[in-house]
Short mmCIF file of C-alpha atoms in Angstrom, two decimals:
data_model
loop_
_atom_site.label_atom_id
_atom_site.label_comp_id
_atom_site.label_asym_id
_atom_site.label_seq_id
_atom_site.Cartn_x
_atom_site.Cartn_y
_atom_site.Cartn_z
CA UNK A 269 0.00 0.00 0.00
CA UNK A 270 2.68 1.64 0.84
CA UNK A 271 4.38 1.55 -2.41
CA UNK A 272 1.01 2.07 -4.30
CA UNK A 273 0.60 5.67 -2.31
CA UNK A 274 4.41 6.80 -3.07
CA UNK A 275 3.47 5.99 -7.03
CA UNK A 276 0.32 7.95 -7.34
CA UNK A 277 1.65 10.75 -5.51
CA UNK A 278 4.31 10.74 -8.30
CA UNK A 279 1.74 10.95 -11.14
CA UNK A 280 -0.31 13.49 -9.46
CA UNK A 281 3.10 15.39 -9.03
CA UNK A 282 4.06 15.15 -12.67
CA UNK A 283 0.32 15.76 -14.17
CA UNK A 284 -0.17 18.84 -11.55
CA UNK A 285 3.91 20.13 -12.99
CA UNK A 286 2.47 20.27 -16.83
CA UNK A 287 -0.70 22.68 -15.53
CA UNK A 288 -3.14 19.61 -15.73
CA UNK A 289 -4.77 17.92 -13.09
CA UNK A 290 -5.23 14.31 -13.09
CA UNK A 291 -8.75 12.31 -13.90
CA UNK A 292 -9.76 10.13 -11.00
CA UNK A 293 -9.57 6.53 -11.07
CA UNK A 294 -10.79 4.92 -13.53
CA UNK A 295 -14.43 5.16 -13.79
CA UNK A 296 -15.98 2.14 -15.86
CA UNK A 297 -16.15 2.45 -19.29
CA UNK A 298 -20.16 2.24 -19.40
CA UNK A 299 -20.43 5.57 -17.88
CA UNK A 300 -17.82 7.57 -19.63
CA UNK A 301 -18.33 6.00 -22.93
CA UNK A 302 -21.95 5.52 -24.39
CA UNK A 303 -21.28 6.10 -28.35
CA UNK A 304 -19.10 2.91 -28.73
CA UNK A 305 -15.88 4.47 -29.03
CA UNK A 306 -12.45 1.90 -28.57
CA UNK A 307 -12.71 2.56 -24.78
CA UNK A 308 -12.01 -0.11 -22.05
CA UNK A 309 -11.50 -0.16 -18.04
CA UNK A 310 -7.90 0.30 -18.75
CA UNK A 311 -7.33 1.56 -22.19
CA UNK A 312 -8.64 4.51 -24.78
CA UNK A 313 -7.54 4.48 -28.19
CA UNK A 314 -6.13 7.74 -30.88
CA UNK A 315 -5.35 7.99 -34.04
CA UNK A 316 -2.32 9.43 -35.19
CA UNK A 317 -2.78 10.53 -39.52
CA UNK A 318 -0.01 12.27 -40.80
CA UNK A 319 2.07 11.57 -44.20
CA UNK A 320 5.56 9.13 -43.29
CA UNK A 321 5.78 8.92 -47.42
CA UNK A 322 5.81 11.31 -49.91
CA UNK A 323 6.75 14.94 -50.29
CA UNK A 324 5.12 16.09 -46.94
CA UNK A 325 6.77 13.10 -44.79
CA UNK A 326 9.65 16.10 -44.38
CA UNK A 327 7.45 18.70 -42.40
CA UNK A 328 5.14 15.90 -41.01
CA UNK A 329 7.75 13.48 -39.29
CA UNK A 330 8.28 15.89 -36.45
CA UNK A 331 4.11 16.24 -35.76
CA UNK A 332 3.88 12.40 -35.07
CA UNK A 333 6.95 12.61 -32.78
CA UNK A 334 5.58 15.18 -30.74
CA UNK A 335 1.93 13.53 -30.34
CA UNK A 336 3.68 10.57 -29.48
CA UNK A 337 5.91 12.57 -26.95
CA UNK A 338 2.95 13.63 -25.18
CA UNK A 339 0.85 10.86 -24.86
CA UNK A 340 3.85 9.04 -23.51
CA UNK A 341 4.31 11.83 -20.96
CA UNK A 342 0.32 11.53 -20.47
CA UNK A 343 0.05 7.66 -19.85
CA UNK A 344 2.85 8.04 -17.42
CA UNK A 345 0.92 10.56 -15.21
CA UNK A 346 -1.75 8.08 -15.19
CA UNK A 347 -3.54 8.78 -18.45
CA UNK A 348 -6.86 9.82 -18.91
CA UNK A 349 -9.95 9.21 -16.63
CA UNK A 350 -7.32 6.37 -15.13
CA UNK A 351 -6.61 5.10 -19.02
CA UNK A 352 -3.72 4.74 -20.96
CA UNK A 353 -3.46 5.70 -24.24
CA UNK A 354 -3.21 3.31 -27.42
CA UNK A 355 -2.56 4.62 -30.72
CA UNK A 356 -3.69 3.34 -33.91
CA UNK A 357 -1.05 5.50 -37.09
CA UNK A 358 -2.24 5.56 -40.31
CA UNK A 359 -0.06 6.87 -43.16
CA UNK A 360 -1.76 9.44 -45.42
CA UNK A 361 1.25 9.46 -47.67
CA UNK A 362 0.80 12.74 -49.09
CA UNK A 363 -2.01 11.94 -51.02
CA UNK A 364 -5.46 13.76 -49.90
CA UNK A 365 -7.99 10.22 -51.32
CA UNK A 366 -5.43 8.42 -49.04
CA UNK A 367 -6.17 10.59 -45.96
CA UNK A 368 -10.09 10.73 -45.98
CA UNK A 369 -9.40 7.11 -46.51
CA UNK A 370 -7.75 6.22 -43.24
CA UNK A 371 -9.83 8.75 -41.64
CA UNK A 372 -12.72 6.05 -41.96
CA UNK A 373 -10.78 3.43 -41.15
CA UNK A 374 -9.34 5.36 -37.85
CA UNK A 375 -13.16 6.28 -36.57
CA UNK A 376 -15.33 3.63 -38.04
CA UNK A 377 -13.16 0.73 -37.94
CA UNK A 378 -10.48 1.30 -35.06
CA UNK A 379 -13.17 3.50 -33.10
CA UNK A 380 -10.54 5.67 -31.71
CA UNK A 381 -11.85 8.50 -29.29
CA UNK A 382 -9.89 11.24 -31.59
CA UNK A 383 -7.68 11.47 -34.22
CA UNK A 384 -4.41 13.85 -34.43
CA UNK A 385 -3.22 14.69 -37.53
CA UNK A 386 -2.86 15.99 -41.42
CA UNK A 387 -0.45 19.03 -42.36
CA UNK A 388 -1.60 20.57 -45.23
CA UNK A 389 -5.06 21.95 -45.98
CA UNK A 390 -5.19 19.65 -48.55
CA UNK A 391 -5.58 16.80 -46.61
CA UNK A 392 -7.54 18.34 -43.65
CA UNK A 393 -10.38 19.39 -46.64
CA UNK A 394 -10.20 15.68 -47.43
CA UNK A 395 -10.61 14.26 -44.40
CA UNK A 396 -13.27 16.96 -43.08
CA UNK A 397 -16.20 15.72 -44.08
CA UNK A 398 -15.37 12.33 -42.34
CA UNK A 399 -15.01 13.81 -39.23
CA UNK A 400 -18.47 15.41 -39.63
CA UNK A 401 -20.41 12.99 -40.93
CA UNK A 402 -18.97 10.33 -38.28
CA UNK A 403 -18.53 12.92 -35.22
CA UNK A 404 -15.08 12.29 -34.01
CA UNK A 405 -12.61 15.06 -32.89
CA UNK A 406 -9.58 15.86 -35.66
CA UNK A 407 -6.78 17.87 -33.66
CA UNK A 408 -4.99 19.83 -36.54
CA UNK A 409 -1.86 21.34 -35.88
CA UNK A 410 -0.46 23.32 -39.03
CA UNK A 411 -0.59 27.13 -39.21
CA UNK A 412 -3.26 27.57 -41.94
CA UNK A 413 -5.10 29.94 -44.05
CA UNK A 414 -7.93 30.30 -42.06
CA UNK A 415 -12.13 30.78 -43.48
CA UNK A 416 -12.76 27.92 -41.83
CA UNK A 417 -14.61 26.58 -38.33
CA UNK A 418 -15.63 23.26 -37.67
CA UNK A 419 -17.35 21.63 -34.57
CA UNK A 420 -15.56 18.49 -35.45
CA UNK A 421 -11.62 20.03 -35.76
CA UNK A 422 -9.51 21.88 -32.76
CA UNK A 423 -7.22 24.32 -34.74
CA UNK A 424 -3.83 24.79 -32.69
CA UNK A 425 -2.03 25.95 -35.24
CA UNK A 426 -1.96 29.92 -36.13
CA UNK A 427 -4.74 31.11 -38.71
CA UNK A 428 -4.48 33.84 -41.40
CA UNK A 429 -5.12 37.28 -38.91
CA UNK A 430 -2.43 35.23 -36.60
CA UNK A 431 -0.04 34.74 -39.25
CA UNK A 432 -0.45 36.13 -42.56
CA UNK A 433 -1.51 39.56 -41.49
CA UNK A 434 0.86 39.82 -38.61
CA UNK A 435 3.96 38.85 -40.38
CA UNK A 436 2.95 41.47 -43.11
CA UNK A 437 2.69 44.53 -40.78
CA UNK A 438 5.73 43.77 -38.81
CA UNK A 439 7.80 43.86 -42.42
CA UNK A 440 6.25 46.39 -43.45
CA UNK A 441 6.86 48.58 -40.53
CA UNK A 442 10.24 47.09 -39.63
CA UNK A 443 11.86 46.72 -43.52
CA UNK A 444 9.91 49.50 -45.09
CA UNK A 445 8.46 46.91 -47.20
CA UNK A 446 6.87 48.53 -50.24
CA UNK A 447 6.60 45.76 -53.40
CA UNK A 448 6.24 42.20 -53.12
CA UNK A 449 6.61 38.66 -54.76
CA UNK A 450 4.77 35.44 -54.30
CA UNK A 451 5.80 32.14 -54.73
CA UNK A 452 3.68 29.13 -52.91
CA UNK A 453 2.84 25.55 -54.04
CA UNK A 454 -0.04 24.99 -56.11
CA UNK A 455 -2.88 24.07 -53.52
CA UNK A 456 -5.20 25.41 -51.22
CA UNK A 457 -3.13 27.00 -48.30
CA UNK A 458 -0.82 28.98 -50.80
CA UNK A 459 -3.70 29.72 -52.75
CA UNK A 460 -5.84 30.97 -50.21
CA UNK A 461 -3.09 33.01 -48.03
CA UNK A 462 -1.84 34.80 -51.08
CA UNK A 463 -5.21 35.80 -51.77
CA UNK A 464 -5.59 37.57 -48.05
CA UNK A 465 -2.15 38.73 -48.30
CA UNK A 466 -3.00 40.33 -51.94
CA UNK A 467 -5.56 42.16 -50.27
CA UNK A 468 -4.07 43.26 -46.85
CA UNK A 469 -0.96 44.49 -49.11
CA UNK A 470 -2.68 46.47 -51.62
CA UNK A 471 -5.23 47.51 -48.86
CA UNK A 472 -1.76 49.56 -47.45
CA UNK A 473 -1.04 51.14 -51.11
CA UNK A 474 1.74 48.72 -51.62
CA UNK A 475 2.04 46.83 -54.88
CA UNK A 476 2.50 42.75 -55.46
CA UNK A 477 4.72 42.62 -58.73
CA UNK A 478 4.86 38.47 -59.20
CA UNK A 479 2.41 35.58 -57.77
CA UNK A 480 3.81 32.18 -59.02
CA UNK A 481 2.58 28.44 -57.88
CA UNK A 482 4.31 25.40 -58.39
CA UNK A 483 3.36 21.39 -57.98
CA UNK A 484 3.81 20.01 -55.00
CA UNK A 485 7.40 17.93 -55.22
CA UNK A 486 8.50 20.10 -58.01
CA UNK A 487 12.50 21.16 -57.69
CA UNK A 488 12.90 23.95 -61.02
CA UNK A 489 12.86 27.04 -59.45
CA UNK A 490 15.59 28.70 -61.74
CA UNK A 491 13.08 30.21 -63.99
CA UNK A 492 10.72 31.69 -61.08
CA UNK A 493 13.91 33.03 -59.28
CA UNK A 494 15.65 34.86 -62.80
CA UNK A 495 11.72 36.63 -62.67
CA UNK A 496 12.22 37.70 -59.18
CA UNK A 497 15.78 39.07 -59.89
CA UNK A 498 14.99 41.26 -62.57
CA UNK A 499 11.69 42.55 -61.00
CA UNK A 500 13.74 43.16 -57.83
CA UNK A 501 10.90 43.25 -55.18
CA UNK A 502 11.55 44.37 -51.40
CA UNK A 503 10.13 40.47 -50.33
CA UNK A 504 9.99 37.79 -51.29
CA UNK A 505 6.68 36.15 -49.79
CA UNK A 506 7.28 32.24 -49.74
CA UNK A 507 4.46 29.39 -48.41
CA UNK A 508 6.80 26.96 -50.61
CA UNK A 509 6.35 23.85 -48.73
CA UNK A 510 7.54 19.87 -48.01
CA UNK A 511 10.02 18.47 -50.26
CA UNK A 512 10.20 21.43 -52.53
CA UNK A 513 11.79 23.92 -49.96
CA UNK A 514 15.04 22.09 -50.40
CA UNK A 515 15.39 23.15 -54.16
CA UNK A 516 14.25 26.32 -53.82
CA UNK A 517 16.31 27.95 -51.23
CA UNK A 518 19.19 26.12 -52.46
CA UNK A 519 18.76 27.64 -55.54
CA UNK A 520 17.94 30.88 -54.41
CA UNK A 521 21.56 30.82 -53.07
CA UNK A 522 22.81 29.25 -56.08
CA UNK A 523 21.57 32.36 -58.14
CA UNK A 524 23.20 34.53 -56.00
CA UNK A 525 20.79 35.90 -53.72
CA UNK A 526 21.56 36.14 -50.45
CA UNK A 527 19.43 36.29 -48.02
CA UNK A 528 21.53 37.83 -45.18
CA UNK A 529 21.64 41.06 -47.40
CA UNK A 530 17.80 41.47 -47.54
CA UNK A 531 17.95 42.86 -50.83
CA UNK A 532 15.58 41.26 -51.63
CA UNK A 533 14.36 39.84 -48.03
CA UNK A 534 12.75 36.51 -47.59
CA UNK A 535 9.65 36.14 -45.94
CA UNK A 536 8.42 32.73 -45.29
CA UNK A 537 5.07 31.38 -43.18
CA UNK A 538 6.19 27.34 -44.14
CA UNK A 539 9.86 27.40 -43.04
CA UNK A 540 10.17 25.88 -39.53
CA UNK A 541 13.00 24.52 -37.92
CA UNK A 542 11.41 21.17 -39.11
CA UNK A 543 11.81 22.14 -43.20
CA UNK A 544 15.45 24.23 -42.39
CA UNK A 545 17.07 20.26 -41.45
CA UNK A 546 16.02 19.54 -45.13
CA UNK A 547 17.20 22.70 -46.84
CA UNK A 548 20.24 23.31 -44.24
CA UNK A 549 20.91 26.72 -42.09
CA UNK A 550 23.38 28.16 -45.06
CA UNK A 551 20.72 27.94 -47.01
CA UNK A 552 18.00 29.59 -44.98
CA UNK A 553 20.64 32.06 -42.96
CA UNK A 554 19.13 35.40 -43.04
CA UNK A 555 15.98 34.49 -44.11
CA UNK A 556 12.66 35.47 -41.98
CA UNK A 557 10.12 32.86 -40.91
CA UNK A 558 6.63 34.02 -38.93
CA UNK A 559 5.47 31.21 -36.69
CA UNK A 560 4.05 31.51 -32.93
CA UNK A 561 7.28 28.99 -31.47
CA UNK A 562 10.94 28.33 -32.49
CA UNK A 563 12.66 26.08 -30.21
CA UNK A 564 15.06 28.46 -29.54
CA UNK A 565 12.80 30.24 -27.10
CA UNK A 566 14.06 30.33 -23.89
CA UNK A 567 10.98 30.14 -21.25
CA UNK A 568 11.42 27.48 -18.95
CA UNK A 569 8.33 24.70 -20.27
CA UNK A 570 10.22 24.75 -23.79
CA UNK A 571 13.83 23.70 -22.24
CA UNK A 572 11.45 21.15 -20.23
CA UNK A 573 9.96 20.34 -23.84
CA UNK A 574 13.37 20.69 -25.61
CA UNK A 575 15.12 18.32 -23.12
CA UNK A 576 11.96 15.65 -23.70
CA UNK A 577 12.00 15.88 -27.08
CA UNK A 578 15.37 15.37 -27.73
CA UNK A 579 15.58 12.71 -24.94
CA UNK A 580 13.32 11.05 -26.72
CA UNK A 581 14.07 11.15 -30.78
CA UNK A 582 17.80 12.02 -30.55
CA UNK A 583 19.85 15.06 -29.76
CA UNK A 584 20.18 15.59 -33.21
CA UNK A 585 16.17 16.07 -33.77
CA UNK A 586 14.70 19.81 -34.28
CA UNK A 587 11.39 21.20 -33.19
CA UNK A 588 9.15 23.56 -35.22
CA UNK A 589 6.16 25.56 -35.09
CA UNK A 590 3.93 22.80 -36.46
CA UNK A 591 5.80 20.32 -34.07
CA UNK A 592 5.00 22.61 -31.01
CA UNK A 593 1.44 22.62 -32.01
CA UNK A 594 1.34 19.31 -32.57
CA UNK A 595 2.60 18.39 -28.56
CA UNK A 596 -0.79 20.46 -27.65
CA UNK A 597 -3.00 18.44 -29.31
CA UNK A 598 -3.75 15.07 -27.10
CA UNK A 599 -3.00 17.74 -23.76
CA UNK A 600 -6.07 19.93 -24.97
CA UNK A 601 -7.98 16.73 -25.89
CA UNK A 602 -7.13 15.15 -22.27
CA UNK A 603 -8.29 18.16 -20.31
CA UNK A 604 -11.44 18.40 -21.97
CA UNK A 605 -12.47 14.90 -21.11
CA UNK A 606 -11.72 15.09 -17.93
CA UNK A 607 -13.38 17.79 -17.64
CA UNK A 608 -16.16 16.44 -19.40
CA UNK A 609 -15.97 12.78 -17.29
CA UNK A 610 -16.85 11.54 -21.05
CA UNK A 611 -14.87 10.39 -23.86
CA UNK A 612 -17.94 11.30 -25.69
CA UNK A 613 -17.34 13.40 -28.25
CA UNK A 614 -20.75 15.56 -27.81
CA UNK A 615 -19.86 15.71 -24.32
CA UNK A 616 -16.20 17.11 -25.33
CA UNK A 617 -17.00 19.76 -27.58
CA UNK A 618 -19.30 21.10 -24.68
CA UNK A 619 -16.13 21.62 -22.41
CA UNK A 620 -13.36 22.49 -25.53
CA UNK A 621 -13.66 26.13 -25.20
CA UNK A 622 -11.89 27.79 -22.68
CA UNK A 623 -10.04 24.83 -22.12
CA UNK A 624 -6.18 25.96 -21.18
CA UNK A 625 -2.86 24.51 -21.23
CA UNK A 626 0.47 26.00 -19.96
CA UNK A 627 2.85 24.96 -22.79
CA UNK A 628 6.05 25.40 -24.94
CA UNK A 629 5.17 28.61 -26.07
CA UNK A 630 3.21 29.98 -22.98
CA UNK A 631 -0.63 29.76 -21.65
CA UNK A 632 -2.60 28.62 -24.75
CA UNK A 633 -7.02 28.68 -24.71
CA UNK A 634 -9.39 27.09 -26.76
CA UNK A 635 -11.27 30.02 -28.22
CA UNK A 636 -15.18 29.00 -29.07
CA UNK A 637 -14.11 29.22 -32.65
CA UNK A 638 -12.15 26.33 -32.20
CA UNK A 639 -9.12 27.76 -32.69
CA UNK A 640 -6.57 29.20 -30.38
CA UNK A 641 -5.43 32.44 -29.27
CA UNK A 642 -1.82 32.73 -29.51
CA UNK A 643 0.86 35.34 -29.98
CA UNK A 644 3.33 35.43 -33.68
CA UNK A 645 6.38 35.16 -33.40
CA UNK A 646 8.88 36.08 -36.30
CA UNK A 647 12.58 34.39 -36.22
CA UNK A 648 15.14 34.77 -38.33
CA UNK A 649 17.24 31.77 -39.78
CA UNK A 650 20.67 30.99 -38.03
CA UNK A 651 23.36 29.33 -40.03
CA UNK A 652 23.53 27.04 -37.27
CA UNK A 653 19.23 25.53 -38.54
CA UNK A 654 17.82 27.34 -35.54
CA UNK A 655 16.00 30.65 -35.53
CA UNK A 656 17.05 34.27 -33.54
CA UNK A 657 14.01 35.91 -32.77
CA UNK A 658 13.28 39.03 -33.44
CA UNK A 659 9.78 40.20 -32.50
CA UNK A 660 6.62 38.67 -30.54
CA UNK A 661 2.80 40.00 -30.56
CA UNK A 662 0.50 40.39 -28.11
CA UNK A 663 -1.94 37.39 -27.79
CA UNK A 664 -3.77 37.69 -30.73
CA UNK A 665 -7.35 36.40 -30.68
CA UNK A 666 -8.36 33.63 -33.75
CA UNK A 667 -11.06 35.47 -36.18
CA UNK A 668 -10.69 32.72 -39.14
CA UNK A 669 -13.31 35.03 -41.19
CA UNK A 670 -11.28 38.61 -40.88
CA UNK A 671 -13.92 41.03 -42.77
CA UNK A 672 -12.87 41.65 -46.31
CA UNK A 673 -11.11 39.26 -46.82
CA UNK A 674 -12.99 36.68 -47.66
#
């Protein structure tokens, strides 16, 4: 008994030091489970859907590391409602058919309680109207472009007004930013971002002089980048992502552009420290990223993170934005069942608003719009892969329909 006492005080220690309290014992699964989800006395399942194939395995390796970091850190502080975590990973392989296909496998097969997971908009579209249709809880963590709000999705990456908009004003009022050029991959985040930036920039009197997309995967950039040169705009504006990042900044360098110079200076809301290990830190040095976290932060829950992480996956492992975000996702999702006392999922999305959690990056809250509020942060890129920063917002609150610019 003894014994028993000394190791339930420690998980009530460690739950209480990550700003959560622990569920109770375990209640039995007939009362905190009545929709037939993959819930036991003892166990709970999640699904984990991100691509470990393709173009987007680059950005999305570090998301499943991170939702795997914190469920292990979860089922040793006793779980949730007394229940430790199983997970069920499903490969979307950066293909968006593939994803809304293991999305019904995940909730109508495996019946797992929630799913965490996709990267690009692409595949979170795809997968959607699964997760409505079914009613199961998708916790998305990429930075996006916003005009969106589901019951059925937590958001805790940064939208557009978060982002986009941010990241605009501070080089605009910082560089002097006057002209603009846009280069993104051909889908809908790019798409849709450039479209809000368009309007924010010339909204200020300032003037876009190039908007180019490319496939995802493709590695000519030599054409796009002679355009830039001999248009010679103040920014370069680049939502570039996965695979393709590697050619393009290594090209950019190739053509002579520096980026330390700033003439022109890159702006970038898809380079993390996650996409930099791909394209290498003398090939991103100088440029500018806008994110809300680089792991180069130095509050004292991100060395706790940073220590666990690399613990974990290897010393020589990174941690981005979309990473960060990730590591909130099955914390958010814990605290609202327990405060529910439900794995139900219409009994979760009663308690998912206002719903806080103390983490990397500071205090983070559900806002009712299912997304959070969060402060931007904008780094620039160290030779070394990591990221100096160089100005952070207020919390900014989510609006993921800013008027006018939809």
């Amino acid at each position: 008994m003894e014994h028993q006492s000394r190791k339930t005080l420690t998980g009530l220690i460690a739950a209480l030091c990550l700003g959560l309290t622990i569920g109770s014992s375990a209640i039995a699964a007939s009362n905190v489970n009545t929709t037939g989800l993959a819930v036991t006395d003892k166990t709970v399942k999640v699904g984990i859907l991100h691509s470990i194939t393709g173009t987007m395995a680059l950005s999305e390796a570090g998301s499943v590391q991170a939702e795997k970091l914190a469920i292990e850190q979860i089922n040793k502080s006793g779980g949730v409602l007394g229940r430790k975590i199983e997970i069920v990973q499903e490969d979307g392989a950066s293909d968006w058919p593939t994803y809304a296909e293991k999305a019904q496998k995940l909730i109508v097969n495996d019946k797992v309680a929630a799913v965490f997971g996709c990267w690009t908009s692409a595949s979170r579209k795809a997968v959607l109207p699964v997760f409505e249709q079914h009613n199961n809880m998708l916790f998305y963590p990429t930075f996006y472009e916003g005009l969106e709000q589901s019951p059925n999705v937590i958001y805790t990456g940064q939208e557009a007004t978060q982002q986009i908009l941010a990241g605009l004003d501070w080089v605009m009022k910082e560089k002097g930013a006057k002209t603009f050029y846009l280069i993104g991959s051909d889908y809908i985040w790019p798409r849709t971002s450039f479209k809000i930036a368009r309007k924010h920039i010339e909204k200020k009197g300032l003037k876009v002089v190039g908007e180019e997309y490319y496939p995802l995967g493709h590695t000519q950039f030599n054409s796009v980048i002679n355009k830039i040169k001999l248009k010679k705009p103040d920014v370069i504006f680049s939502i570039v992502v996965g695979g393709s990042n590697v050619s393009f900044y290594k090209q950019l360098k190739a053509a002579g552009i520096n980026l330390g110079n700033e003439k022109p200076l890159l702006l970038s809301t898809s380079v993390t420290e996650d996409e930099v290990r791909g394209i290498g830190g003398e090939n991103y040095e100088g440029g500018y990223s806008v994110t809300k976290y680089f792991q180069s932060m130095t509050n004292p829950k991100n060395r706790e993170f940073v220590k666990a992480f690399k613990k974990k996956w290897g010393n020589g492992m990174v941690i981005g934005d979309v990473t960060e975000s990730a590591y909130l996702g099955p914390w958010l999702w814990k605290a609202a069942v327990e405060k529910a006392g439900s794995f139900d999922i219409n009994a979760i999305k009663k308690t998912l608003p206002d719903i806080e959690f103390n983490g990397p990056n500071g205090k983070v809250k559900i806002h009712k719009n299912h997304h959070l509020y969060m402060k931007t942060v904008v780094g620039q890129g160290q030779k070394n892969g990591q990221f100096k920063v160089v100005y952070e917002s207020d919390v900014i609150e989510p609006n993921p329909f800013p008027k006018g610019y939809q």
